């Protein structure tokens, strides 16, 4: 098969690697790819949101399947355009992808489908926001309605911080012209659960936990994600299915009844509260960096699963099988991230890190300049290690990280520490 991946981040590199492990030695292309993906796939000089260009290239290349990584082209209707041109594509159509494209729309879906989530209010102006802020409990959560690359969430611990957030949304317009969802702050343990959907059936993948804050101990501003691990202690297959029954399947059933069936990956970011799991957010694609920890453990054929997801009922009786090994992913970010990012910094140690047994280094924001790999974005690299225990996987990951360096490099040092503690306590 000839398969085209769309995107150029760490998630897409992990997807390309997983596709390469499929049966039949598929020929892989990627648009646009990055410096690391170029070693695993033939990269096309096309932006991920260039819908016309990608459709034309997929047709010219005789592509058998397109796997779309990022949310923006999904919300823009890339899958619809590909399918209309007779090109098989993995991912939801534009209407189904609105579950991530609009948090207001996602809240409406959850309310209609009786999916548990935080209580909320939709605010449309700074004045309306300030009126609400005086009478809500703190901490409170404020979210931009539209796509914000994982950075459109502000957790305000005081009314003063919430007022500053209102200025960010409505005066600075940091996330464009947006409505704001003001949410109850949920307490508990976060869990990421991705599931493959065929418009009718739901197949949960292995659960993962990610780390959104920039600094150790969950301090500092939110990022796109600073690391992850999989599996998660205490969440076996039976409990994972139970969560999918409460969270994913009601949404898939509702969208089928509405005539906008959901095909592709449905990501649920969850808070496991004393009252049970509640949805923090839905995403219409593989999570980042959860994908980098989940897919290296996948033993089922990813291409077969993607093709089955396209067909109504294609996943009937299917399951996704995973190795018993643990995976720990550490994100290496550039100086200034998440507020900004430094670019052009030479990266050393990549070959040494990748040479360690059980290590997978995936590129996120990298480029080639004068024959050298350099930084080219906020999140630069993902270092994933596999091991028989969370402790061994974690030690391997950080040993490999220790071989990599670039000016301004940032990372968290506590990724998967809680998994190590919990497993040691059992």
mmCIF file of C-alpha atoms in Angstrom:
data_model
loop_
_atom_site.group_PDB
_atom_site.id
_atom_site.type_symbol
_atom_site.label_atom_id
_atom_site.label_comp_id
_atom_site.label_asym_id
_atom_site.label_seq_id
_atom_site.Cartn_x
_atom_site.Cartn_y
_atom_site.Cartn_z
ATOM 1 C CA UNK A 1 0.000 0.000 0.000
ATOM 2 C CA UNK A 2 0.925 3.638 -0.419
ATOM 3 C CA UNK A 3 -0.122 5.649 2.640
ATOM 4 C CA UNK A 4 0.048 9.417 3.088
ATOM 5 C CA UNK A 5 0.284 10.886 6.569
ATOM 6 C CA UNK A 6 -0.748 14.508 7.051
ATOM 7 C CA UNK A 7 1.042 16.680 9.604
ATOM 8 C CA UNK A 8 4.514 17.550 10.776
ATOM 9 C CA UNK A 9 4.688 17.061 14.538
ATOM 10 C CA UNK A 10 5.674 14.446 17.081
ATOM 11 C CA UNK A 11 2.257 12.808 16.893
ATOM 12 C CA UNK A 12 2.598 12.397 13.130
ATOM 13 C CA UNK A 13 6.093 10.933 13.466
ATOM 14 C CA UNK A 14 4.716 8.363 15.925
ATOM 15 C CA UNK A 15 1.861 7.602 13.506
ATOM 16 C CA UNK A 16 4.298 7.158 10.608
ATOM 17 C CA UNK A 17 6.392 4.767 12.714
ATOM 18 C CA UNK A 18 3.280 2.753 13.636
ATOM 19 C CA UNK A 19 2.112 2.641 10.015
ATOM 20 C CA UNK A 20 5.555 1.337 9.027
ATOM 21 C CA UNK A 21 5.052 -1.611 11.395
ATOM 22 C CA UNK A 22 1.903 -2.645 9.514
ATOM 23 C CA UNK A 23 1.853 -5.790 7.380
ATOM 24 C CA UNK A 24 2.983 -5.597 3.775
ATOM 25 C CA UNK A 25 5.742 -2.985 4.161
ATOM 26 C CA UNK A 26 3.634 0.030 3.105
ATOM 27 C CA UNK A 27 5.228 2.863 1.163
ATOM 28 C CA UNK A 28 4.916 5.972 3.317
ATOM 29 C CA UNK A 29 4.581 9.625 2.382
ATOM 30 C CA UNK A 30 3.993 12.603 4.664
ATOM 31 C CA UNK A 31 2.864 16.201 4.111
ATOM 32 C CA UNK A 32 4.731 18.219 5.206
ATOM 33 C CA UNK A 33 6.647 15.983 7.633
ATOM 34 C CA UNK A 34 9.751 17.205 9.458
ATOM 35 C CA UNK A 35 13.450 16.430 9.758
ATOM 36 C CA UNK A 36 12.812 13.178 11.624
ATOM 37 C CA UNK A 37 9.863 11.998 9.557
ATOM 38 C CA UNK A 38 11.996 12.450 6.426
ATOM 39 C CA UNK A 39 14.052 9.431 7.538
ATOM 40 C CA UNK A 40 10.918 7.238 7.624
ATOM 41 C CA UNK A 41 8.738 8.609 4.802
ATOM 42 C CA UNK A 42 8.991 10.625 1.602
ATOM 43 C CA UNK A 43 7.972 14.161 2.548
ATOM 44 C CA UNK A 44 5.848 16.381 0.311
ATOM 45 C CA UNK A 45 6.221 20.146 0.397
ATOM 46 C CA UNK A 46 2.599 20.799 1.333
ATOM 47 C CA UNK A 47 1.113 22.390 4.440
ATOM 48 C CA UNK A 48 -1.213 20.221 6.512
ATOM 49 C CA UNK A 49 -4.056 22.712 5.948
ATOM 50 C CA UNK A 50 -3.601 22.900 2.177
ATOM 51 C CA UNK A 51 -6.740 20.912 1.413
ATOM 52 C CA UNK A 52 -6.618 21.315 -2.369
ATOM 53 C CA UNK A 53 -2.907 20.602 -2.527
ATOM 54 C CA UNK A 54 -3.169 17.436 -0.446
ATOM 55 C CA UNK A 55 -6.119 16.102 -2.452
ATOM 56 C CA UNK A 56 -4.251 16.759 -5.710
ATOM 57 C CA UNK A 57 -1.047 15.175 -4.410
ATOM 58 C CA UNK A 58 -2.866 12.127 -3.045
ATOM 59 C CA UNK A 59 -4.532 11.596 -6.428
ATOM 60 C CA UNK A 60 -1.299 12.100 -8.371
ATOM 61 C CA UNK A 61 0.610 9.732 -6.097
ATOM 62 C CA UNK A 62 -2.054 7.020 -6.279
ATOM 63 C CA UNK A 63 -2.407 6.953 -2.517
ATOM 64 C CA UNK A 64 -4.445 4.079 -1.040
ATOM 65 C CA UNK A 65 -5.059 5.722 2.337
ATOM 66 C CA UNK A 66 -4.588 9.162 3.912
ATOM 67 C CA UNK A 67 -4.164 9.334 7.708
ATOM 68 C CA UNK A 68 -4.775 12.867 8.992
ATOM 69 C CA UNK A 69 -2.930 13.799 12.179
ATOM 70 C CA UNK A 70 -3.715 17.413 13.219
ATOM 71 C CA UNK A 71 -7.094 18.851 14.116
ATOM 72 C CA UNK A 72 -7.014 21.941 11.880
ATOM 73 C CA UNK A 73 -7.258 20.103 8.518
ATOM 74 C CA UNK A 74 -9.948 17.829 9.939
ATOM 75 C CA UNK A 75 -12.036 20.813 11.030
ATOM 76 C CA UNK A 76 -11.360 22.388 7.617
ATOM 77 C CA UNK A 77 -12.905 19.374 5.851
ATOM 78 C CA UNK A 78 -9.864 17.559 4.453
ATOM 79 C CA UNK A 79 -11.407 14.117 4.926
ATOM 80 C CA UNK A 80 -14.611 15.225 3.161
ATOM 81 C CA UNK A 81 -12.570 16.535 0.217
ATOM 82 C CA UNK A 82 -10.469 13.373 -0.027
ATOM 83 C CA UNK A 83 -13.452 11.040 0.127
ATOM 84 C CA UNK A 84 -15.293 13.139 -2.465
ATOM 85 C CA UNK A 85 -12.297 12.596 -4.754
ATOM 86 C CA UNK A 86 -12.461 8.833 -4.176
ATOM 87 C CA UNK A 87 -9.402 8.743 -1.915
ATOM 88 C CA UNK A 88 -9.825 6.723 1.311
ATOM 89 C CA UNK A 89 -9.113 8.869 4.364
ATOM 90 C CA UNK A 90 -8.940 8.180 8.090
ATOM 91 C CA UNK A 91 -10.516 10.820 10.312
ATOM 92 C CA UNK A 92 -13.854 12.537 10.917
ATOM 93 C CA UNK A 93 -15.534 14.821 8.420
ATOM 94 C CA UNK A 94 -15.778 18.534 9.143
ATOM 95 C CA UNK A 95 -19.164 18.403 10.864
ATOM 96 C CA UNK A 96 -18.112 15.563 13.149
ATOM 97 C CA UNK A 97 -14.781 17.294 13.838
ATOM 98 C CA UNK A 98 -16.652 20.261 15.313
ATOM 99 C CA UNK A 99 -16.526 18.323 18.580
ATOM 100 C CA UNK A 100 -13.022 19.748 18.874
ATOM 101 C CA UNK A 101 -13.451 22.805 16.670
ATOM 102 C CA UNK A 102 -15.999 24.319 19.069
ATOM 103 C CA UNK A 103 -16.048 23.716 22.812
ATOM 104 C CA UNK A 104 -19.542 25.237 22.938
ATOM 105 C CA UNK A 105 -20.706 22.644 20.403
ATOM 106 C CA UNK A 106 -18.988 19.866 22.374
ATOM 107 C CA UNK A 107 -20.810 20.926 25.538
ATOM 108 C CA UNK A 108 -24.119 20.806 23.682
ATOM 109 C CA UNK A 109 -23.367 17.287 22.445
ATOM 110 C CA UNK A 110 -22.448 16.139 25.943
ATOM 111 C CA UNK A 111 -25.607 17.620 27.439
ATOM 112 C CA UNK A 112 -27.802 15.956 24.817
ATOM 113 C CA UNK A 113 -26.023 12.599 25.115
ATOM 114 C CA UNK A 114 -25.930 12.740 28.955
ATOM 115 C CA UNK A 115 -22.142 12.492 29.022
ATOM 116 C CA UNK A 116 -20.765 13.646 32.408
ATOM 117 C CA UNK A 117 -18.763 16.875 32.255
ATOM 118 C CA UNK A 118 -18.090 20.031 34.260
ATOM 119 C CA UNK A 119 -20.881 22.582 34.677
ATOM 120 C CA UNK A 120 -20.299 25.625 32.499
ATOM 121 C CA UNK A 121 -21.478 28.941 31.101
ATOM 122 C CA UNK A 122 -20.863 30.401 27.646
ATOM 123 C CA UNK A 123 -19.619 33.995 27.694
ATOM 124 C CA UNK A 124 -19.609 36.211 24.630
ATOM 125 C CA UNK A 125 -18.003 39.461 25.805
ATOM 126 C CA UNK A 126 -15.580 40.839 28.375
ATOM 127 C CA UNK A 127 -18.411 42.626 30.160
ATOM 128 C CA UNK A 128 -20.499 39.464 30.428
ATOM 129 C CA UNK A 129 -17.440 37.568 31.672
ATOM 130 C CA UNK A 130 -16.652 40.096 34.390
ATOM 131 C CA UNK A 131 -20.252 39.906 35.634
ATOM 132 C CA UNK A 132 -19.927 36.145 36.097
ATOM 133 C CA UNK A 133 -16.490 36.178 37.698
ATOM 134 C CA UNK A 134 -17.681 37.815 40.902
ATOM 135 C CA UNK A 135 -20.002 34.942 41.749
ATOM 136 C CA UNK A 136 -18.143 31.746 40.806
ATOM 137 C CA UNK A 137 -16.022 29.532 43.085
ATOM 138 C CA UNK A 138 -12.281 29.445 42.505
ATOM 139 C CA UNK A 139 -10.252 28.000 40.969
ATOM 140 C CA UNK A 140 -12.223 28.376 37.729
ATOM 141 C CA UNK A 141 -11.435 27.324 34.185
ATOM 142 C CA UNK A 142 -11.735 29.571 31.129
ATOM 143 C CA UNK A 143 -11.464 28.092 27.635
ATOM 144 C CA UNK A 144 -11.362 29.618 24.178
ATOM 145 C CA UNK A 145 -14.187 28.160 22.075
ATOM 146 C CA UNK A 146 -12.136 27.377 18.974
ATOM 147 C CA UNK A 147 -8.874 25.618 18.146
ATOM 148 C CA UNK A 148 -5.921 26.882 20.175
ATOM 149 C CA UNK A 149 -3.233 24.193 19.773
ATOM 150 C CA UNK A 150 -3.818 22.977 23.330
ATOM 151 C CA UNK A 151 -3.022 26.388 24.820
ATOM 152 C CA UNK A 152 -6.460 28.016 25.007
ATOM 153 C CA UNK A 153 -7.185 26.968 28.590
ATOM 154 C CA UNK A 154 -6.512 29.247 31.570
ATOM 155 C CA UNK A 155 -6.993 28.015 35.128
ATOM 156 C CA UNK A 156 -7.620 31.038 37.344
ATOM 157 C CA UNK A 157 -7.069 30.548 41.069
ATOM 158 C CA UNK A 158 -8.511 33.961 41.995
ATOM 159 C CA UNK A 159 -10.970 36.479 40.603
ATOM 160 C CA UNK A 160 -8.044 38.766 39.772
ATOM 161 C CA UNK A 161 -6.457 36.045 37.631
ATOM 162 C CA UNK A 162 -9.807 35.391 35.964
ATOM 163 C CA UNK A 163 -10.120 39.088 35.084
ATOM 164 C CA UNK A 164 -6.658 38.953 33.527
ATOM 165 C CA UNK A 165 -7.777 35.925 31.545
ATOM 166 C CA UNK A 166 -10.817 37.846 30.299
ATOM 167 C CA UNK A 167 -8.448 40.472 28.911
ATOM 168 C CA UNK A 168 -6.410 37.746 27.200
ATOM 169 C CA UNK A 169 -9.495 36.413 25.446
ATOM 170 C CA UNK A 170 -11.422 39.597 24.653
ATOM 171 C CA UNK A 171 -8.840 42.429 24.586
ATOM 172 C CA UNK A 172 -5.620 40.804 23.418
ATOM 173 C CA UNK A 173 -7.651 38.321 21.359
ATOM 174 C CA UNK A 174 -4.770 35.887 21.744
ATOM 175 C CA UNK A 175 -6.962 33.100 20.373
ATOM 176 C CA UNK A 176 -8.798 35.155 17.783
ATOM 177 C CA UNK A 177 -12.418 36.266 17.852
ATOM 178 C CA UNK A 178 -13.785 33.686 20.272
ATOM 179 C CA UNK A 179 -16.501 32.956 22.763
ATOM 180 C CA UNK A 180 -15.327 31.693 26.150
ATOM 181 C CA UNK A 181 -16.491 28.656 28.094
ATOM 182 C CA UNK A 182 -16.329 29.266 31.855
ATOM 183 C CA UNK A 183 -16.132 25.892 33.573
ATOM 184 C CA UNK A 184 -16.274 24.400 37.018
ATOM 185 C CA UNK A 185 -12.801 23.308 38.130
ATOM 186 C CA UNK A 186 -12.792 19.533 38.552
ATOM 187 C CA UNK A 187 -10.611 17.761 41.099
ATOM 188 C CA UNK A 188 -9.196 14.284 40.658
ATOM 189 C CA UNK A 189 -6.827 12.352 38.424
ATOM 190 C CA UNK A 190 -6.548 13.089 34.709
ATOM 191 C CA UNK A 191 -6.805 10.302 32.161
ATOM 192 C CA UNK A 192 -6.605 10.298 28.364
ATOM 193 C CA UNK A 193 -8.639 7.661 26.572
ATOM 194 C CA UNK A 194 -8.581 7.446 22.785
ATOM 195 C CA UNK A 195 -11.004 5.245 20.888
ATOM 196 C CA UNK A 196 -11.350 4.208 17.257
ATOM 197 C CA UNK A 197 -14.845 4.757 15.855
ATOM 198 C CA UNK A 198 -16.564 3.567 12.670
ATOM 199 C CA UNK A 199 -19.755 5.600 12.989
ATOM 200 C CA UNK A 200 -21.384 2.786 14.981
ATOM 201 C CA UNK A 201 -18.788 0.920 17.064
ATOM 202 C CA UNK A 202 -16.159 2.102 19.537
ATOM 203 C CA UNK A 203 -12.812 0.364 20.138
ATOM 204 C CA UNK A 204 -10.898 1.883 23.073
ATOM 205 C CA UNK A 205 -7.123 2.107 22.880
ATOM 206 C CA UNK A 206 -4.808 1.782 25.864
ATOM 207 C CA UNK A 207 -5.279 4.605 28.395
ATOM 208 C CA UNK A 208 -2.553 7.193 28.981
ATOM 209 C CA UNK A 209 -1.790 10.134 31.232
ATOM 210 C CA UNK A 210 -0.259 13.356 29.975
ATOM 211 C CA UNK A 211 1.304 16.380 31.638
ATOM 212 C CA UNK A 212 -0.001 19.743 30.454
ATOM 213 C CA UNK A 213 1.847 22.222 32.695
ATOM 214 C CA UNK A 214 5.340 23.336 31.724
ATOM 215 C CA UNK A 215 7.029 22.746 35.113
ATOM 216 C CA UNK A 216 7.397 19.824 37.517
ATOM 217 C CA UNK A 217 4.600 19.353 40.019
ATOM 218 C CA UNK A 218 2.008 20.628 37.516
ATOM 219 C CA UNK A 219 3.094 24.247 37.890
ATOM 220 C CA UNK A 220 3.207 27.022 35.325
ATOM 221 C CA UNK A 221 1.150 27.660 32.190
ATOM 222 C CA UNK A 222 -0.549 24.996 30.097
ATOM 223 C CA UNK A 223 1.304 23.617 27.103
ATOM 224 C CA UNK A 224 0.431 21.254 24.291
ATOM 225 C CA UNK A 225 1.811 18.500 26.546
ATOM 226 C CA UNK A 226 5.194 17.873 28.177
ATOM 227 C CA UNK A 227 5.106 14.096 28.421
ATOM 228 C CA UNK A 228 2.932 11.029 28.862
ATOM 229 C CA UNK A 229 2.921 7.369 29.807
ATOM 230 C CA UNK A 230 0.862 4.252 29.115
ATOM 231 C CA UNK A 231 -0.722 2.112 30.533
ATOM 232 C CA UNK A 232 -2.130 3.775 33.651
ATOM 233 C CA UNK A 233 -2.190 1.936 36.997
ATOM 234 C CA UNK A 234 -5.703 0.990 38.055
ATOM 235 C CA UNK A 235 -7.271 1.258 34.586
ATOM 236 C CA UNK A 236 -7.498 -2.242 33.144
ATOM 237 C CA UNK A 237 -9.388 -3.255 30.011
ATOM 238 C CA UNK A 238 -12.681 -3.805 31.845
ATOM 239 C CA UNK A 239 -12.623 -0.337 33.403
ATOM 240 C CA UNK A 240 -11.525 1.194 30.098
ATOM 241 C CA UNK A 241 -14.557 -0.354 28.385
ATOM 242 C CA UNK A 242 -16.780 0.925 31.184
ATOM 243 C CA UNK A 243 -15.484 4.466 30.685
ATOM 244 C CA UNK A 244 -15.958 4.204 26.910
ATOM 245 C CA UNK A 245 -19.560 3.102 27.510
ATOM 246 C CA UNK A 246 -20.194 6.258 29.567
ATOM 247 C CA UNK A 247 -18.237 8.731 27.461
ATOM 248 C CA UNK A 248 -17.500 7.709 23.865
ATOM 249 C CA UNK A 249 -20.430 5.509 22.863
ATOM 250 C CA UNK A 250 -23.188 8.008 23.751
ATOM 251 C CA UNK A 251 -21.476 10.612 21.539
ATOM 252 C CA UNK A 252 -21.039 8.171 18.635
ATOM 253 C CA UNK A 253 -24.674 7.069 18.953
ATOM 254 C CA UNK A 254 -25.915 10.674 19.010
ATOM 255 C CA UNK A 255 -23.872 11.688 15.981
ATOM 256 C CA UNK A 256 -25.066 8.666 14.023
ATOM 257 C CA UNK A 257 -28.690 9.599 14.793
ATOM 258 C CA UNK A 258 -28.009 13.171 13.661
ATOM 259 C CA UNK A 259 -26.667 11.971 10.321
ATOM 260 C CA UNK A 260 -23.075 13.015 10.988
ATOM 261 C CA UNK A 261 -21.464 9.688 11.892
ATOM 262 C CA UNK A 262 -18.104 9.833 13.627
ATOM 263 C CA UNK A 263 -15.266 7.978 11.926
ATOM 264 C CA UNK A 264 -11.670 8.071 13.133
ATOM 265 C CA UNK A 265 -10.198 8.674 16.587
ATOM 266 C CA UNK A 266 -12.293 10.227 19.349
ATOM 267 C CA UNK A 267 -10.054 11.451 22.156
ATOM 268 C CA UNK A 268 -11.527 12.032 25.586
ATOM 269 C CA UNK A 269 -9.553 14.034 28.115
ATOM 270 C CA UNK A 270 -11.031 12.958 31.441
ATOM 271 C CA UNK A 271 -10.947 13.859 35.103
ATOM 272 C CA UNK A 272 -11.569 10.866 37.343
ATOM 273 C CA UNK A 273 -13.525 12.556 40.129
ATOM 274 C CA UNK A 274 -15.027 11.033 43.301
ATOM 275 C CA UNK A 275 -18.309 10.981 41.353
ATOM 276 C CA UNK A 276 -16.754 9.109 38.435
ATOM 277 C CA UNK A 277 -15.158 10.139 35.117
ATOM 278 C CA UNK A 278 -16.058 13.550 33.699
ATOM 279 C CA UNK A 279 -15.006 14.904 30.316
ATOM 280 C CA UNK A 280 -12.603 17.840 30.265
ATOM 281 C CA UNK A 281 -12.432 17.933 26.468
ATOM 282 C CA UNK A 282 -13.007 15.937 23.318
ATOM 283 C CA UNK A 283 -10.499 15.948 20.461
ATOM 284 C CA UNK A 284 -11.135 14.701 16.953
ATOM 285 C CA UNK A 285 -7.697 13.094 16.463
ATOM 286 C CA UNK A 286 -4.871 11.238 18.127
ATOM 287 C CA UNK A 287 -3.623 13.047 21.239
ATOM 288 C CA UNK A 288 -0.197 14.647 21.435
ATOM 289 C CA UNK A 289 1.932 13.463 23.281
ATOM 290 C CA UNK A 290 -0.261 10.489 24.293
ATOM 291 C CA UNK A 291 0.115 8.977 20.809
ATOM 292 C CA UNK A 292 3.870 8.814 21.291
ATOM 293 C CA UNK A 293 3.348 6.564 24.350
ATOM 294 C CA UNK A 294 0.321 4.577 23.126
ATOM 295 C CA UNK A 295 1.257 3.593 19.560
ATOM 296 C CA UNK A 296 4.672 2.054 20.322
ATOM 297 C CA UNK A 297 2.753 -0.451 22.474
ATOM 298 C CA UNK A 298 0.197 -1.263 19.729
ATOM 299 C CA UNK A 299 0.495 -4.770 18.321
ATOM 300 C CA UNK A 300 -2.567 -4.677 16.067
ATOM 301 C CA UNK A 301 -2.104 -3.509 12.474
ATOM 302 C CA UNK A 302 -2.752 0.246 12.413
ATOM 303 C CA UNK A 303 -3.528 0.372 8.693
ATOM 304 C CA UNK A 304 -6.140 -2.382 9.055
ATOM 305 C CA UNK A 305 -7.731 -0.521 11.975
ATOM 306 C CA UNK A 306 -7.786 2.752 10.032
ATOM 307 C CA UNK A 307 -9.407 1.127 7.005
ATOM 308 C CA UNK A 308 -11.997 -0.620 9.189
ATOM 309 C CA UNK A 309 -12.818 2.686 10.900
ATOM 310 C CA UNK A 310 -13.775 4.208 7.551
ATOM 311 C CA UNK A 311 -16.511 1.636 6.932
ATOM 312 C CA UNK A 312 -19.853 1.867 8.777
ATOM 313 C CA UNK A 313 -19.733 -1.060 11.183
ATOM 314 C CA UNK A 314 -16.216 -1.962 10.048
ATOM 315 C CA UNK A 315 -14.940 -2.325 13.608
ATOM 316 C CA UNK A 316 -17.634 -4.795 14.649
ATOM 317 C CA UNK A 317 -15.900 -7.466 16.733
ATOM 318 C CA UNK A 318 -12.510 -5.763 16.444
ATOM 319 C CA UNK A 319 -10.131 -4.942 19.275
ATOM 320 C CA UNK A 320 -6.823 -3.149 19.613
ATOM 321 C CA UNK A 321 -4.118 -5.295 21.173
ATOM 322 C CA UNK A 322 -1.189 -3.874 23.145
ATOM 323 C CA UNK A 323 2.050 -5.220 24.552
ATOM 324 C CA UNK A 324 2.345 -5.600 28.313
ATOM 325 C CA UNK A 325 5.339 -3.253 28.289
ATOM 326 C CA UNK A 326 5.169 0.272 29.691
ATOM 327 C CA UNK A 327 5.947 3.340 27.608
ATOM 328 C CA UNK A 328 7.165 6.682 28.960
ATOM 329 C CA UNK A 329 7.447 9.760 26.735
ATOM 330 C CA UNK A 330 9.411 12.873 27.709
ATOM 331 C CA UNK A 331 8.959 16.034 25.630
ATOM 332 C CA UNK A 332 11.937 18.310 25.021
ATOM 333 C CA UNK A 333 10.801 21.886 24.414
ATOM 334 C CA UNK A 334 12.622 24.968 23.171
ATOM 335 C CA UNK A 335 13.569 28.001 25.199
ATOM 336 C CA UNK A 336 10.652 30.350 25.888
ATOM 337 C CA UNK A 337 7.962 27.717 25.338
ATOM 338 C CA UNK A 338 4.952 27.919 25.671
ATOM 339 C CA UNK A 339 4.826 31.736 25.357
ATOM 340 C CA UNK A 340 7.327 31.665 22.472
ATOM 341 C CA UNK A 341 9.968 29.395 20.989
ATOM 342 C CA UNK A 342 13.587 29.719 19.961
ATOM 343 C CA UNK A 343 14.510 28.352 16.544
ATOM 344 C CA UNK A 344 17.684 27.394 14.751
ATOM 345 C CA UNK A 345 19.427 25.882 17.785
ATOM 346 C CA UNK A 346 21.607 22.941 16.804
ATOM 347 C CA UNK A 347 20.599 19.613 18.402
ATOM 348 C CA UNK A 348 23.258 17.135 19.466
ATOM 349 C CA UNK A 349 23.086 13.546 20.668
ATOM 350 C CA UNK A 350 20.154 12.325 18.570
ATOM 351 C CA UNK A 351 21.944 9.295 17.130
ATOM 352 C CA UNK A 352 23.322 8.283 20.526
ATOM 353 C CA UNK A 353 19.889 8.447 22.141
ATOM 354 C CA UNK A 354 18.155 6.543 19.355
ATOM 355 C CA UNK A 355 20.793 3.796 19.560
ATOM 356 C CA UNK A 356 19.671 2.776 23.069
ATOM 357 C CA UNK A 357 17.578 -0.400 23.088
ATOM 358 C CA UNK A 358 13.879 0.268 23.516
ATOM 359 C CA UNK A 359 14.138 3.991 22.686
ATOM 360 C CA UNK A 360 12.111 5.799 20.039
ATOM 361 C CA UNK A 361 12.961 9.440 19.332
ATOM 362 C CA UNK A 362 10.245 11.232 17.401
ATOM 363 C CA UNK A 363 10.622 14.726 16.007
ATOM 364 C CA UNK A 364 8.103 17.512 16.572
ATOM 365 C CA UNK A 365 9.614 20.930 15.832
ATOM 366 C CA UNK A 366 12.817 20.224 13.914
ATOM 367 C CA UNK A 367 14.405 21.230 10.608
ATOM 368 C CA UNK A 368 17.620 20.667 8.674
ATOM 369 C CA UNK A 369 19.965 23.644 8.228
ATOM 370 C CA UNK A 370 23.389 23.245 6.612
ATOM 371 C CA UNK A 371 23.163 19.513 7.140
ATOM 372 C CA UNK A 372 22.454 19.783 10.867
ATOM 373 C CA UNK A 373 19.213 19.098 12.768
ATOM 374 C CA UNK A 374 18.013 22.264 14.498
ATOM 375 C CA UNK A 375 15.034 23.394 16.566
ATOM 376 C CA UNK A 376 12.050 24.724 14.623
ATOM 377 C CA UNK A 377 9.161 24.963 17.086
ATOM 378 C CA UNK A 378 7.984 24.986 20.680
ATOM 379 C CA UNK A 379 7.973 21.263 21.329
ATOM 380 C CA UNK A 380 11.078 19.915 19.618
ATOM 381 C CA UNK A 381 11.494 16.197 20.348
ATOM 382 C CA UNK A 382 9.767 13.286 22.072
ATOM 383 C CA UNK A 383 11.852 10.578 23.708
ATOM 384 C CA UNK A 384 9.871 7.382 24.339
ATOM 385 C CA UNK A 385 11.181 4.338 26.161
ATOM 386 C CA UNK A 386 9.644 0.900 26.551
ATOM 387 C CA UNK A 387 10.277 -1.277 29.577
ATOM 388 C CA UNK A 388 8.777 -4.158 31.565
ATOM 389 C CA UNK A 389 7.960 -1.806 34.457
ATOM 390 C CA UNK A 390 7.210 1.929 34.641
ATOM 391 C CA UNK A 391 10.414 2.369 36.625
ATOM 392 C CA UNK A 392 12.605 0.786 33.951
ATOM 393 C CA UNK A 393 10.837 2.616 31.109
ATOM 394 C CA UNK A 394 11.228 5.902 32.953
ATOM 395 C CA UNK A 395 14.909 5.317 33.684
ATOM 396 C CA UNK A 396 15.578 4.462 30.038
ATOM 397 C CA UNK A 397 13.708 7.536 28.815
ATOM 398 C CA UNK A 398 15.644 9.931 31.018
ATOM 399 C CA UNK A 399 18.947 8.186 30.245
ATOM 400 C CA UNK A 400 18.305 8.841 26.553
ATOM 401 C CA UNK A 401 17.197 12.418 27.258
ATOM 402 C CA UNK A 402 20.512 12.968 29.021
ATOM 403 C CA UNK A 403 22.354 12.384 25.749
ATOM 404 C CA UNK A 404 20.426 15.098 23.863
ATOM 405 C CA UNK A 405 21.109 18.790 24.178
ATOM 406 C CA UNK A 406 20.324 22.112 22.542
ATOM 407 C CA UNK A 407 20.423 25.677 23.790
ATOM 408 C CA UNK A 408 17.429 26.559 25.988
ATOM 409 C CA UNK A 409 16.150 22.960 26.220
ATOM 410 C CA UNK A 410 13.248 22.537 28.663
ATOM 411 C CA UNK A 411 11.758 19.326 30.059
ATOM 412 C CA UNK A 412 9.894 18.014 33.060
ATOM 413 C CA UNK A 413 11.710 15.587 35.337
ATOM 414 C CA UNK A 414 8.617 14.006 36.912
ATOM 415 C CA UNK A 415 7.011 12.226 33.950
ATOM 416 C CA UNK A 416 5.515 8.873 35.097
ATOM 417 C CA UNK A 417 6.819 9.324 38.671
ATOM 418 C CA UNK A 418 3.334 8.707 40.048
ATOM 419 C CA UNK A 419 3.046 5.467 38.032
ATOM 420 C CA UNK A 420 6.318 4.246 39.514
ATOM 421 C CA UNK A 421 5.098 5.035 43.034
ATOM 422 C CA UNK A 422 1.745 3.332 42.551
ATOM 423 C CA UNK A 423 3.146 0.160 41.060
ATOM 424 C CA UNK A 424 5.785 -0.018 43.805
ATOM 425 C CA UNK A 425 3.039 0.297 46.433
ATOM 426 C CA UNK A 426 1.045 -2.666 45.101
#
